[in-house]
Short mmCIF file of C-alpha atoms in Angstrom, two decimals:
data_model
loop_
_atom_site.label_atom_id
_atom_site.label_comp_id
_atom_site.label_asym_id
_atom_site.label_seq_id
_atom_site.Cartn_x
_atom_site.Cartn_y
_atom_site.Cartn_z
CA PRO A 1 17.88 -17.28 -12.89
CA ALA A 2 19.23 -15.78 -10.08
CA PHE A 3 17.75 -12.40 -9.15
CA THR A 4 14.95 -12.55 -11.19
CA HIS A 5 12.62 -11.50 -8.52
CA ARG A 6 13.95 -8.67 -6.39
CA LEU A 7 12.48 -7.14 -3.12
CA LEU A 8 14.03 -3.64 -3.49
CA PRO A 9 14.66 -2.08 -7.16
CA GLY A 10 17.24 -2.86 -8.74
CA PRO A 11 20.46 0.18 -9.46
CA LEU A 12 18.89 -0.12 -13.43
CA GLU A 13 15.42 0.46 -12.28
CA VAL A 14 16.02 3.20 -9.92
CA ARG A 15 15.49 6.72 -11.77
CA PRO A 16 16.23 10.46 -10.35
CA GLY A 17 14.12 12.10 -8.44
CA ASN A 18 12.74 12.59 -4.69
CA ALA A 19 10.86 9.79 -3.54
CA ALA A 20 9.43 11.96 -0.76
CA LEU A 21 7.02 14.40 -3.16
CA PHE A 22 5.10 11.48 -4.58
CA TYR A 23 4.56 9.32 -0.95
CA LEU A 24 3.26 12.57 0.19
CA ARG A 25 1.11 13.79 -3.25
CA ALA A 26 -0.04 10.13 -2.85
CA ALA A 27 -1.31 10.87 0.82
CA LEU A 28 -2.46 14.01 0.61
CA GLY A 29 -4.43 13.55 -2.51
CA ALA A 30 -8.37 12.98 -2.84
CA GLY A 31 -8.55 14.30 0.98
CA GLY A 32 -6.36 12.36 2.36
CA PHE A 33 -4.91 9.00 2.31
CA SER A 34 -6.40 8.06 5.80
CA ALA A 35 -9.49 9.13 5.13
CA SER A 36 -9.94 6.90 2.11
CA TRP A 37 -8.65 4.09 4.18
CA LYS A 38 -11.29 5.23 6.36
CA GLU A 39 -13.79 4.65 4.24
CA VAL A 40 -13.15 1.74 2.74
CA GLU A 41 -13.11 0.09 6.51
CA GLN A 42 -16.79 1.56 7.39
CA GLN A 43 -18.00 0.61 4.23
CA TRP A 44 -17.44 -3.28 5.18
CA LEU A 45 -17.30 -2.95 8.99
CA ASP A 46 -19.63 -5.83 9.23
CA GLU A 47 -16.57 -8.11 8.27
CA ALA A 48 -14.93 -7.63 11.61
CA THR A 49 -15.48 -10.30 14.10
CA PRO A 50 -16.52 -9.09 17.49
CA GLY A 51 -13.92 -8.25 19.92
CA GLY A 52 -11.66 -5.51 18.49
CA PRO A 53 -11.47 -3.78 15.04
CA GLU A 54 -7.36 -4.38 14.12
CA PRO A 55 -6.83 -7.82 14.83
CA THR A 56 -9.85 -9.21 13.27
CA ALA A 57 -10.88 -6.91 10.83
CA TRP A 58 -11.99 -7.77 7.39
CA HIS A 59 -8.54 -6.55 5.86
CA SER A 60 -5.99 -7.90 8.78
CA ASN A 61 -2.55 -10.00 8.56
CA VAL A 62 -3.94 -12.01 11.12
CA ARG A 63 -6.93 -13.68 9.33
CA PRO A 64 -5.63 -16.17 7.47
CA LEU A 65 -5.79 -15.53 3.04
CA SER A 66 -7.79 -18.63 2.69
CA GLU A 67 -10.76 -16.45 5.28
CA LEU A 68 -10.08 -13.40 3.36
CA PRO A 69 -13.22 -12.41 2.20
CA LEU A 70 -11.94 -11.68 -1.74
CA GLU A 71 -14.48 -9.93 -3.33
CA LYS A 72 -14.53 -7.36 -1.13
CA ALA A 73 -10.50 -7.27 -0.76
CA ARG A 74 -10.35 -6.84 -4.61
CA ALA A 75 -12.67 -3.76 -4.58
CA ALA A 76 -10.76 -2.07 -1.81
CA ALA A 77 -7.20 -2.71 -3.19
CA ALA A 78 -8.53 -1.43 -6.49
CA ARG A 79 -9.95 1.78 -5.25
CA PHE A 80 -6.17 2.74 -5.10
CA ASP A 81 -5.48 1.49 -8.26
CA LEU A 82 -4.49 5.25 -9.42
CA ILE A 83 -2.68 6.02 -6.38
CA VAL A 84 -0.59 3.33 -6.55
CA SER A 85 0.39 3.33 -10.32
CA GLN A 86 0.89 6.94 -10.31
CA LEU A 87 2.17 7.53 -6.93
CA ILE A 88 3.51 4.78 -5.13
CA ALA A 89 5.33 2.57 -7.61
CA ARG A 90 7.07 5.74 -9.53
CA GLY A 91 8.06 6.76 -5.77
CA THR A 92 9.68 3.54 -5.03
CA LEU A 93 11.99 4.08 -8.12
CA ARG A 94 13.53 7.14 -7.25
CA GLU A 95 17.18 7.05 -5.82
CA SER A 96 16.70 9.57 -3.30
CA CYS A 97 14.13 10.59 -0.90
CA ASP A 98 14.41 13.48 1.59
CA TRP A 99 11.39 14.52 3.47
CA GLY A 100 12.67 17.89 3.92
CA ARG A 101 12.70 18.05 7.67
CA HIS A 102 16.34 19.60 8.02
CA ILE A 103 17.05 18.66 10.86
CA ASP A 104 20.34 20.75 11.14
CA GLU A 105 18.17 23.56 11.74
CA LEU A 106 16.84 22.71 14.78
CA GLU A 107 17.65 23.22 18.19
CA GLY A 108 17.26 22.15 21.76
CA LEU A 109 13.08 21.17 22.54
CA ASP A 110 12.59 21.68 18.65
CA ILE A 111 14.33 18.40 17.94
CA ILE A 112 11.76 16.54 20.46
CA GLY A 113 9.13 18.06 19.36
CA LEU A 114 9.59 17.72 15.68
CA LEU A 115 6.06 16.73 13.92
CA LEU A 116 6.11 14.00 12.14
CA PRO A 117 2.71 13.01 10.57
CA ASP A 118 3.67 11.74 7.33
CA VAL A 119 5.40 8.69 9.11
CA GLN A 120 1.32 7.42 10.00
CA GLU A 121 0.34 8.26 6.39
CA MET A 122 3.28 6.20 5.25
CA ARG A 123 2.14 3.35 7.40
CA GLN A 124 -1.57 3.47 6.16
CA ILE A 125 0.04 3.29 2.56
CA ALA A 126 2.23 0.33 3.68
CA ARG A 127 -1.60 -1.30 4.98
CA MET A 128 -3.26 -0.65 1.34
CA LEU A 129 0.15 -2.48 0.35
CA LEU A 130 -0.18 -5.26 2.20
CA LEU A 131 -3.60 -6.24 1.15
CA ARG A 132 -2.98 -5.47 -2.50
CA THR A 133 -0.57 -8.34 -1.71
CA ARG A 134 -2.76 -10.37 -0.32
CA VAL A 135 -5.29 -9.65 -3.21
CA ALA A 136 -2.53 -10.96 -5.35
CA LEU A 137 -1.47 -14.02 -3.71
CA ALA A 138 -5.21 -15.27 -3.25
CA ASP A 139 -5.60 -14.62 -7.00
CA GLY A 140 -2.36 -16.85 -7.94
CA ASP A 141 -0.81 -13.46 -9.32
CA TYR A 142 2.84 -13.82 -7.75
CA ASP A 143 4.67 -10.77 -9.84
CA ARG A 144 1.86 -8.31 -8.70
CA ALA A 145 2.47 -9.43 -5.16
CA ILE A 146 6.10 -9.22 -5.85
CA ASP A 147 5.99 -5.91 -7.04
CA HIS A 148 3.60 -4.67 -4.44
CA LEU A 149 5.88 -6.42 -1.56
CA ARG A 150 8.70 -4.60 -3.60
CA MET A 151 7.09 -1.03 -3.30
CA ASN A 152 6.97 -1.99 0.50
CA TYR A 153 9.77 -2.73 1.54
CA ARG A 154 11.54 0.14 -0.67
CA LEU A 155 8.71 2.47 1.28
CA ALA A 156 10.19 1.49 4.41
CA GLN A 157 13.51 1.77 3.76
CA ASN A 158 12.85 5.41 2.56
CA VAL A 159 10.67 6.41 5.41
CA GLY A 160 13.66 5.20 7.61
CA SER A 161 16.29 7.08 5.91
CA ASP A 162 16.14 10.31 8.51
CA PRO A 163 18.10 9.74 11.51
CA ILE A 164 15.20 10.22 13.79
CA LEU A 165 14.07 7.52 16.00
CA LEU A 166 9.93 7.84 14.87
CA CYS A 167 11.28 7.43 11.54
CA TRP A 168 13.75 4.53 12.07
CA LEU A 169 10.46 2.77 14.00
CA GLY A 170 8.30 3.53 11.22
CA GLY A 171 10.63 2.28 8.53
CA ILE A 172 10.32 -1.13 10.73
CA ALA A 173 6.75 -0.96 10.91
CA ILE A 174 6.17 -0.72 7.28
CA ALA A 175 8.70 -2.94 6.55
CA SER A 176 7.14 -5.97 8.96
CA LEU A 177 4.08 -5.50 7.32
CA GLY A 178 5.32 -7.04 4.11
CA SER A 179 7.42 -9.69 6.27
CA TYR A 180 3.47 -10.52 7.02
CA ALA A 181 3.10 -11.37 3.36
CA LEU A 182 6.11 -13.34 2.64
CA PRO A 183 5.89 -16.74 4.02
CA GLU A 184 2.35 -16.38 2.48
CA LEU A 185 3.90 -16.12 -0.59
CA LEU A 186 6.67 -18.34 -0.30
CA ALA A 187 4.01 -21.09 0.87
CA ALA A 188 1.82 -20.32 -2.29
CA PRO A 189 1.64 -23.55 -4.75
CA SER A 190 3.75 -23.11 -7.48
CA SER A 191 5.17 -19.78 -5.75
CA PRO A 192 8.95 -18.59 -7.35
CA ASN A 193 11.95 -19.44 -5.68
CA LEU A 194 13.10 -15.98 -4.01
#
């Protein structure tokens, strides 16, 4: 049926609460999300192809799905199971997202100098969601892949919700990560009709 698979939560799925609290807990828990992601990258550093760490790294979205070192990717994705199930998944179902920046209180150069470290942390979380999406696609688990894409697009929407250019750009960057996996989902054999 139409709208069986949604890339954003439906109106009946949304619950009261502030999504930012869940996201920030995910970013700050266990020594910080970035630290956990760097440990995962370091653990399998040997999988990077010479010439640059990012475009050719073992987890890169530039690598075709068929070249993904699946066992290592599964192990890396599983490392974040609790963060996703207890924080990210629940955060993406909240009806509001208030990052607590109180922009209306800022004046002059304080507006330009506003620190936004959380935007970069959310981009790291989006990279992890992309990895989990690709692992689900490689496993043929399309429902799980769609769930991760839904989380990614909702995270992008929430990051871009503040009227600040860097937040908007962060939201676009997060959404574009999900858009790398979407064609892979559409091209997968027996994938659902979106």
